[in-house]
PDB file of C-alpha atoms in Angstrom:
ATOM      1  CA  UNK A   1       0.000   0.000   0.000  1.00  0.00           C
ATOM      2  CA  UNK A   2       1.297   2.995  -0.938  1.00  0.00           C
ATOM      3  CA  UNK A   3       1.494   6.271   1.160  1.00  0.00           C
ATOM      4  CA  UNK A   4       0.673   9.969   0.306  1.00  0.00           C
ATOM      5  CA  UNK A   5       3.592  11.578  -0.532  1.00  0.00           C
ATOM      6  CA  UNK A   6       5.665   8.009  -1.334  1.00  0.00           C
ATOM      7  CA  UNK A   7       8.159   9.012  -4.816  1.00  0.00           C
ATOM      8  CA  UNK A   8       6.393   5.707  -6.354  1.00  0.00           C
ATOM      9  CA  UNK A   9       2.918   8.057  -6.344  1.00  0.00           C
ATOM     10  CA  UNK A  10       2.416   8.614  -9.716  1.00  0.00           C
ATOM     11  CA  UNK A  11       1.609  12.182 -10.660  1.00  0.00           C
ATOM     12  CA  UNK A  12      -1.882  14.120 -10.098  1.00  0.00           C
ATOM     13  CA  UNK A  13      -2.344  14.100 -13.904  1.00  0.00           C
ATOM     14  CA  UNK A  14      -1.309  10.104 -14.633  1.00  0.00           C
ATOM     15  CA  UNK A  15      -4.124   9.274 -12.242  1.00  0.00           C
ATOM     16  CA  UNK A  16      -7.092   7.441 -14.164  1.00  0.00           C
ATOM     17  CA  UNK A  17      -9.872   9.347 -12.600  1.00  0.00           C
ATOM     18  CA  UNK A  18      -8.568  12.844 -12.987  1.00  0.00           C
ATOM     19  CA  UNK A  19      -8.688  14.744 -16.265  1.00  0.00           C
ATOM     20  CA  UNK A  20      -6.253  17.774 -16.343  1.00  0.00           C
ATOM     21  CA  UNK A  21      -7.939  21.113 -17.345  1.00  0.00           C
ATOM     22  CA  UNK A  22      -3.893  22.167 -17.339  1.00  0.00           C
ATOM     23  CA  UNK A  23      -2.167  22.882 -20.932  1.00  0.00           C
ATOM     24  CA  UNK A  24      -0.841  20.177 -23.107  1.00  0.00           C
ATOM     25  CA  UNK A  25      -2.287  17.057 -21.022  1.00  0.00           C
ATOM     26  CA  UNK A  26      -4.370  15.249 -24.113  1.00  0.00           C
ATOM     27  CA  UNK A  27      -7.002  13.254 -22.553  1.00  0.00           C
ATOM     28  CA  UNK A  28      -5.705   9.841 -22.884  1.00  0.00           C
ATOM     29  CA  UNK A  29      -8.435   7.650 -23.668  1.00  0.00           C
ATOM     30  CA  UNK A  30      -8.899   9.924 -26.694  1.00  0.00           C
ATOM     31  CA  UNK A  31      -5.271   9.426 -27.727  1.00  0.00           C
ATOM     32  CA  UNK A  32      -5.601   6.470 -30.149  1.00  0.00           C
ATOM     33  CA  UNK A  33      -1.796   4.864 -29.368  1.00  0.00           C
ATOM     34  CA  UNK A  34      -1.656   2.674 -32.625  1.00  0.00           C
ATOM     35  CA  UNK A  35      -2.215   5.679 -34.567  1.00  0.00           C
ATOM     36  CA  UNK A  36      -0.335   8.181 -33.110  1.00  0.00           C
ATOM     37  CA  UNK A  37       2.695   5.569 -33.303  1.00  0.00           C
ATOM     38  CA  UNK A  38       2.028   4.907 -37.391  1.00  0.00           C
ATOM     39  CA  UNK A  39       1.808   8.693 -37.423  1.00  0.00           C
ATOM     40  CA  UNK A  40       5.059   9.523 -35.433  1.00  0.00           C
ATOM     41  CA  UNK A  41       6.900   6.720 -37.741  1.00  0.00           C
ATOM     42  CA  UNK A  42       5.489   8.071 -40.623  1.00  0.00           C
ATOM     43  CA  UNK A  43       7.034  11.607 -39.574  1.00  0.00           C
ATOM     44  CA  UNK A  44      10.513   9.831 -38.305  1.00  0.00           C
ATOM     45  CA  UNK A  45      10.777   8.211 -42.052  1.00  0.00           C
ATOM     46  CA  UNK A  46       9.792  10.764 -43.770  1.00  0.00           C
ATOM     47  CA  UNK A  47      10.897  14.103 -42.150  1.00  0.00           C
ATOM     48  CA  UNK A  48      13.662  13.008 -39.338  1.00  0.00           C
ATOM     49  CA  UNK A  49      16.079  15.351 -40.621  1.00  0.00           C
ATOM     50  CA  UNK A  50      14.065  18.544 -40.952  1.00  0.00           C
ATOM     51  CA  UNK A  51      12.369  17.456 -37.435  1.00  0.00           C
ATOM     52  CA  UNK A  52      15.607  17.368 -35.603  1.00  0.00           C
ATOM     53  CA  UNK A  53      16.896  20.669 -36.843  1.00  0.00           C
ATOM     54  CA  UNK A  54      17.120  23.671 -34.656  1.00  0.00           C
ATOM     55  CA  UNK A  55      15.220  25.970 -37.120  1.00  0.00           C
ATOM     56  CA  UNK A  56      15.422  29.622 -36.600  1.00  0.00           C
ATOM     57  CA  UNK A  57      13.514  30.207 -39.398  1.00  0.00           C
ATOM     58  CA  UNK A  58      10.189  30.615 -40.230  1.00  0.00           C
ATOM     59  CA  UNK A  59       8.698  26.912 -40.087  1.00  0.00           C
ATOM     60  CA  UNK A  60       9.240  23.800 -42.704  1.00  0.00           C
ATOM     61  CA  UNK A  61       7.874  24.630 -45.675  1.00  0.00           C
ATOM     62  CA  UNK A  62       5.565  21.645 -45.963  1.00  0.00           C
ATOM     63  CA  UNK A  63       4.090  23.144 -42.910  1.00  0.00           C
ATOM     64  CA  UNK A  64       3.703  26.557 -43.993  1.00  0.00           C
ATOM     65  CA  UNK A  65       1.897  25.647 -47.097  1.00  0.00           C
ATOM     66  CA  UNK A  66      -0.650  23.076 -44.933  1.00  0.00           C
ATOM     67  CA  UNK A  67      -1.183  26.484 -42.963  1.00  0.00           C
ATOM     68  CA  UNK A  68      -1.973  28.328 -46.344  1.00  0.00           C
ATOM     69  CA  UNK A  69      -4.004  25.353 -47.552  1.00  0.00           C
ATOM     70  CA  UNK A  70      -6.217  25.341 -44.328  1.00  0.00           C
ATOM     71  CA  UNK A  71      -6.777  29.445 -44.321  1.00  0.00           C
ATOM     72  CA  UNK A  72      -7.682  29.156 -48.278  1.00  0.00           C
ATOM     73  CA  UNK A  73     -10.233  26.310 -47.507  1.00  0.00           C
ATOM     74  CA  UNK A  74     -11.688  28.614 -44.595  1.00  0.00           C
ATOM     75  CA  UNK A  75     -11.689  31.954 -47.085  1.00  0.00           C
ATOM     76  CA  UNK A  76      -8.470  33.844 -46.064  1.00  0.00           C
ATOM     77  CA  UNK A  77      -5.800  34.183 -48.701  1.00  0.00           C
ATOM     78  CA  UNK A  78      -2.463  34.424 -46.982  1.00  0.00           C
ATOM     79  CA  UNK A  79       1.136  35.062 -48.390  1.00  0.00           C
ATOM     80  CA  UNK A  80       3.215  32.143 -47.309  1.00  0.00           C
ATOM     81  CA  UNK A  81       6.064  34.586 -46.571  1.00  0.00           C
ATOM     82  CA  UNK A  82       3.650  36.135 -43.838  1.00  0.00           C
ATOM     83  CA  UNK A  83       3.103  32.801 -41.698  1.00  0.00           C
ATOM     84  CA  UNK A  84       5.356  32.074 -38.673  1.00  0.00           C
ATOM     85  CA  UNK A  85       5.304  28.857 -37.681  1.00  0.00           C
ATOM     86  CA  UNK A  86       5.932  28.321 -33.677  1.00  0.00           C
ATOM     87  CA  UNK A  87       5.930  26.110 -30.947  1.00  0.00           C
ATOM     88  CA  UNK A  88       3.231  27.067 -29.438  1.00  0.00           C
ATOM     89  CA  UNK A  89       0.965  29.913 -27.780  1.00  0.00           C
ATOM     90  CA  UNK A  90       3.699  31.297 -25.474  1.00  0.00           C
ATOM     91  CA  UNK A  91       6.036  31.645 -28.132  1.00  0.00           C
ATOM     92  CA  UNK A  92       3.661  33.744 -29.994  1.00  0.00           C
ATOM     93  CA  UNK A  93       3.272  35.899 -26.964  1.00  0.00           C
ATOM     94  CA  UNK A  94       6.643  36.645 -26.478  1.00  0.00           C
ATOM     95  CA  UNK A  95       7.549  36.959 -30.380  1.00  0.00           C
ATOM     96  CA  UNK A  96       4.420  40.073 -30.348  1.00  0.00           C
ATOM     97  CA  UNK A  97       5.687  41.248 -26.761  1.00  0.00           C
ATOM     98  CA  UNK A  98       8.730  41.833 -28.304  1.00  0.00           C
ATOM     99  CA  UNK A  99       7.589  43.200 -31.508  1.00  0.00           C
ATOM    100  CA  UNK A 100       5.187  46.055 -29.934  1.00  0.00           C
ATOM    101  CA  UNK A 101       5.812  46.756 -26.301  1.00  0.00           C
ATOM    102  CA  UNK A 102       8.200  49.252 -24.447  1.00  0.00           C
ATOM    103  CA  UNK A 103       8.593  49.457 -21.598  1.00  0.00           C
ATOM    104  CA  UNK A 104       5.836  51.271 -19.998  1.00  0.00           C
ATOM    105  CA  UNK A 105       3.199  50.644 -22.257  1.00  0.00           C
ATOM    106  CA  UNK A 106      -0.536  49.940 -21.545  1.00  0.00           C
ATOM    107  CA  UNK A 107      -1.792  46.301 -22.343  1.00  0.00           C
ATOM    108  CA  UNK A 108      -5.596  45.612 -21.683  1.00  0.00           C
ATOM    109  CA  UNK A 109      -6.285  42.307 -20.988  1.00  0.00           C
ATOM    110  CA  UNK A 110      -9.201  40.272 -20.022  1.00  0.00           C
ATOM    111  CA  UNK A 111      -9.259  38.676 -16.278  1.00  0.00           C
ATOM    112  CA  UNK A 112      -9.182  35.292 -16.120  1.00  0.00           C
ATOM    113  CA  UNK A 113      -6.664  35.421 -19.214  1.00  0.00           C
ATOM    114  CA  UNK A 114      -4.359  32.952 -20.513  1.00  0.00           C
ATOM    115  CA  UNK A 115      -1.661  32.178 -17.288  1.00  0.00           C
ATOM    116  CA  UNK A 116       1.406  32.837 -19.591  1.00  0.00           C
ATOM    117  CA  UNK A 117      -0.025  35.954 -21.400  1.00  0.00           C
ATOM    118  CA  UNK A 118       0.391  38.285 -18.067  1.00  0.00           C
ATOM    119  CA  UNK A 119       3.806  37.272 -17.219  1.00  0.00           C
ATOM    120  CA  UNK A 120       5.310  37.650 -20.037  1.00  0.00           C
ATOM    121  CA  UNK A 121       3.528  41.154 -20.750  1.00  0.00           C
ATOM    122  CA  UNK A 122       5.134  41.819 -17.353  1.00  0.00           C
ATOM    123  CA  UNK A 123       8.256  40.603 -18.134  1.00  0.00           C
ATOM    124  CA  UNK A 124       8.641  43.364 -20.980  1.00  0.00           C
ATOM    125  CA  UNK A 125       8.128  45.613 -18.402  1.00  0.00           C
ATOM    126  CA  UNK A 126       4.017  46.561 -19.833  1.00  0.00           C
ATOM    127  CA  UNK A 127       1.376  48.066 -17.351  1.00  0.00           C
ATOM    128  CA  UNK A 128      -1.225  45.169 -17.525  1.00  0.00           C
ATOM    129  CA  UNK A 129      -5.272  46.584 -16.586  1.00  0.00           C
ATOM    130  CA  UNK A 130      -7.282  43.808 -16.819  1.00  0.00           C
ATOM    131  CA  UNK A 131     -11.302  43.709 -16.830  1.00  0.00           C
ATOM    132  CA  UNK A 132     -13.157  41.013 -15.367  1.00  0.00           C
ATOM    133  CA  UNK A 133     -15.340  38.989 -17.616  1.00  0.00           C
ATOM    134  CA  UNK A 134     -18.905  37.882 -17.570  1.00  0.00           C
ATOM    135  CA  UNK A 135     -20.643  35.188 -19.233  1.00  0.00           C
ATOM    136  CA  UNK A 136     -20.194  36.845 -22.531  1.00  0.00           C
ATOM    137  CA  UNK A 137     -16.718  37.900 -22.425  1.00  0.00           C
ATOM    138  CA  UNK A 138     -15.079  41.548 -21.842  1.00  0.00           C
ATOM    139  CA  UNK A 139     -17.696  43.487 -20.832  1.00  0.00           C
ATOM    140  CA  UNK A 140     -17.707  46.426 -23.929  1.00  0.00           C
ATOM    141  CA  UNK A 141     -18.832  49.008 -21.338  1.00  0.00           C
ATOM    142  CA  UNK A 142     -16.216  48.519 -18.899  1.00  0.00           C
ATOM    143  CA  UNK A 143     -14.027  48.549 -21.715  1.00  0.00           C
ATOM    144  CA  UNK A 144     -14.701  51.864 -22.734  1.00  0.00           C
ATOM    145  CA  UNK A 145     -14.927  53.117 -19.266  1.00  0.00           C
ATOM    146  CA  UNK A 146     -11.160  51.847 -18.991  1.00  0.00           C
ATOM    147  CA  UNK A 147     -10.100  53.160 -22.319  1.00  0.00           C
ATOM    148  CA  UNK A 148     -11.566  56.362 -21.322  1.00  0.00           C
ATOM    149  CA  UNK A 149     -10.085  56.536 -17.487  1.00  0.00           C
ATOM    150  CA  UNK A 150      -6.356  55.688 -19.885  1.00  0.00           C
ATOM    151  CA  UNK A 151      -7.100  58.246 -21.987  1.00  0.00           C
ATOM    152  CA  UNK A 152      -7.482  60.940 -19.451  1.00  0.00           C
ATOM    153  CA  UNK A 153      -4.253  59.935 -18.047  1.00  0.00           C
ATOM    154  CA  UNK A 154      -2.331  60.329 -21.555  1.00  0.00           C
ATOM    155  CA  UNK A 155      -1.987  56.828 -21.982  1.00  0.00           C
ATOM    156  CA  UNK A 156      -2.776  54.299 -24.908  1.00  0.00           C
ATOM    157  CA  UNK A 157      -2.799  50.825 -24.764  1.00  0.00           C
ATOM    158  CA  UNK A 158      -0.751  49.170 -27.738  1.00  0.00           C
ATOM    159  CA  UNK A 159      -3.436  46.469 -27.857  1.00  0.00           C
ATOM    160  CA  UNK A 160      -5.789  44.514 -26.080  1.00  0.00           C
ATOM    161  CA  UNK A 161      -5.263  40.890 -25.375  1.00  0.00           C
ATOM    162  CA  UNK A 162      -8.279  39.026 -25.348  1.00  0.00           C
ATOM    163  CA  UNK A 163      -9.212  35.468 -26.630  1.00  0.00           C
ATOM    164  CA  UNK A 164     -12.528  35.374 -28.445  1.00  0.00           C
ATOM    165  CA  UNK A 165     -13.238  31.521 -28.499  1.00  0.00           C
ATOM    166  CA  UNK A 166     -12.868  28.902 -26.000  1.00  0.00           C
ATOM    167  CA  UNK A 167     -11.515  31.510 -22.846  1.00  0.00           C
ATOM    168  CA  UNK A 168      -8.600  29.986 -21.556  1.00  0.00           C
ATOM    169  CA  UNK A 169      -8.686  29.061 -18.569  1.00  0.00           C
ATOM    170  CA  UNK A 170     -12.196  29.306 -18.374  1.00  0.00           C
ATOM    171  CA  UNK A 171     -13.610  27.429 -20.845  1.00  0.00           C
TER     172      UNK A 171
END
């Protein structure tokens, strides 16, 4: 019998009966093992090299043109040559952070937000005012009020950071 707290406990997340709401934790029974191995050989055959590369460019170009493919078929033309691709969410954070903030600048965000997205505005030294949400997202009339009260003080915000579908971490 094991005890709380013994190093053979296996992790919160590896237990059966809990499914983590945290980031990147796929819901196991949904992962389909047979597949995901045929697809991860497939990708090991046919890509190994460009897969193990440290890229520092802009994404593998079979990649990049599945991302144009998949914006055509939903009705946005995009120049290839415009699409980043990156590891993830964060990464995208960070890349805009340090594309568009100074030090001192305004970001409006919605409260709860993303967990990453604050810290790393922080991080780049931005003044984060967030607004608290209600069942149908970033209330527009708080918004304005806030815009306003920033605009009284002399201050602009270089954008607001809100996420109009799913509302991570609410759901």
């Amino acid at each position: 019998m094991k005890k709380l707290g013994d190093a053979r406990d296996d992790a919160l997340t590896e237990r059966p009966e809990v499914i983590s709401l945290a980031g990147a934790c796929p819901i196991r029974a949904r992962l389909r093992r047979k597949l995901y191995a045929k697809l991860m050989s497939q990708v090991a055959a046919e890509s190994h090299r460009a897969c193990a590369a440290v890229r520092a460019d802009r994404g593998m170009a079979v990649t990049v043109d599945c991302i144009v493919e998949v914006m055509a078929a939903e009705g946005t033309e995009i120049n290839p040559a415009n699409v980043i691709v990156t590891t993830g969410g964060q990464q995208v954070i960070d890349l805009v952070c340090k594309a568009l903030i100074d030090p001192g600048d305004v970001i409006v965000a919605e409260a709860p937000t993303y967990p990453g997205a604050v810290p790393t505005f922080g991080a780049y030294q931005a003044d984060v005012v967030q607004i608290e949400m209600d069942a149908d997202g970033m209330p527009i009339d708080e918004l304005e009020g806030v815009l306003d009260r920033l605009a009284g003080e002399g201050r602009r915000p270089k954008f607001i950071y809100t996420i109009p579908n799913f509302q991570n971490p609410g759901g």
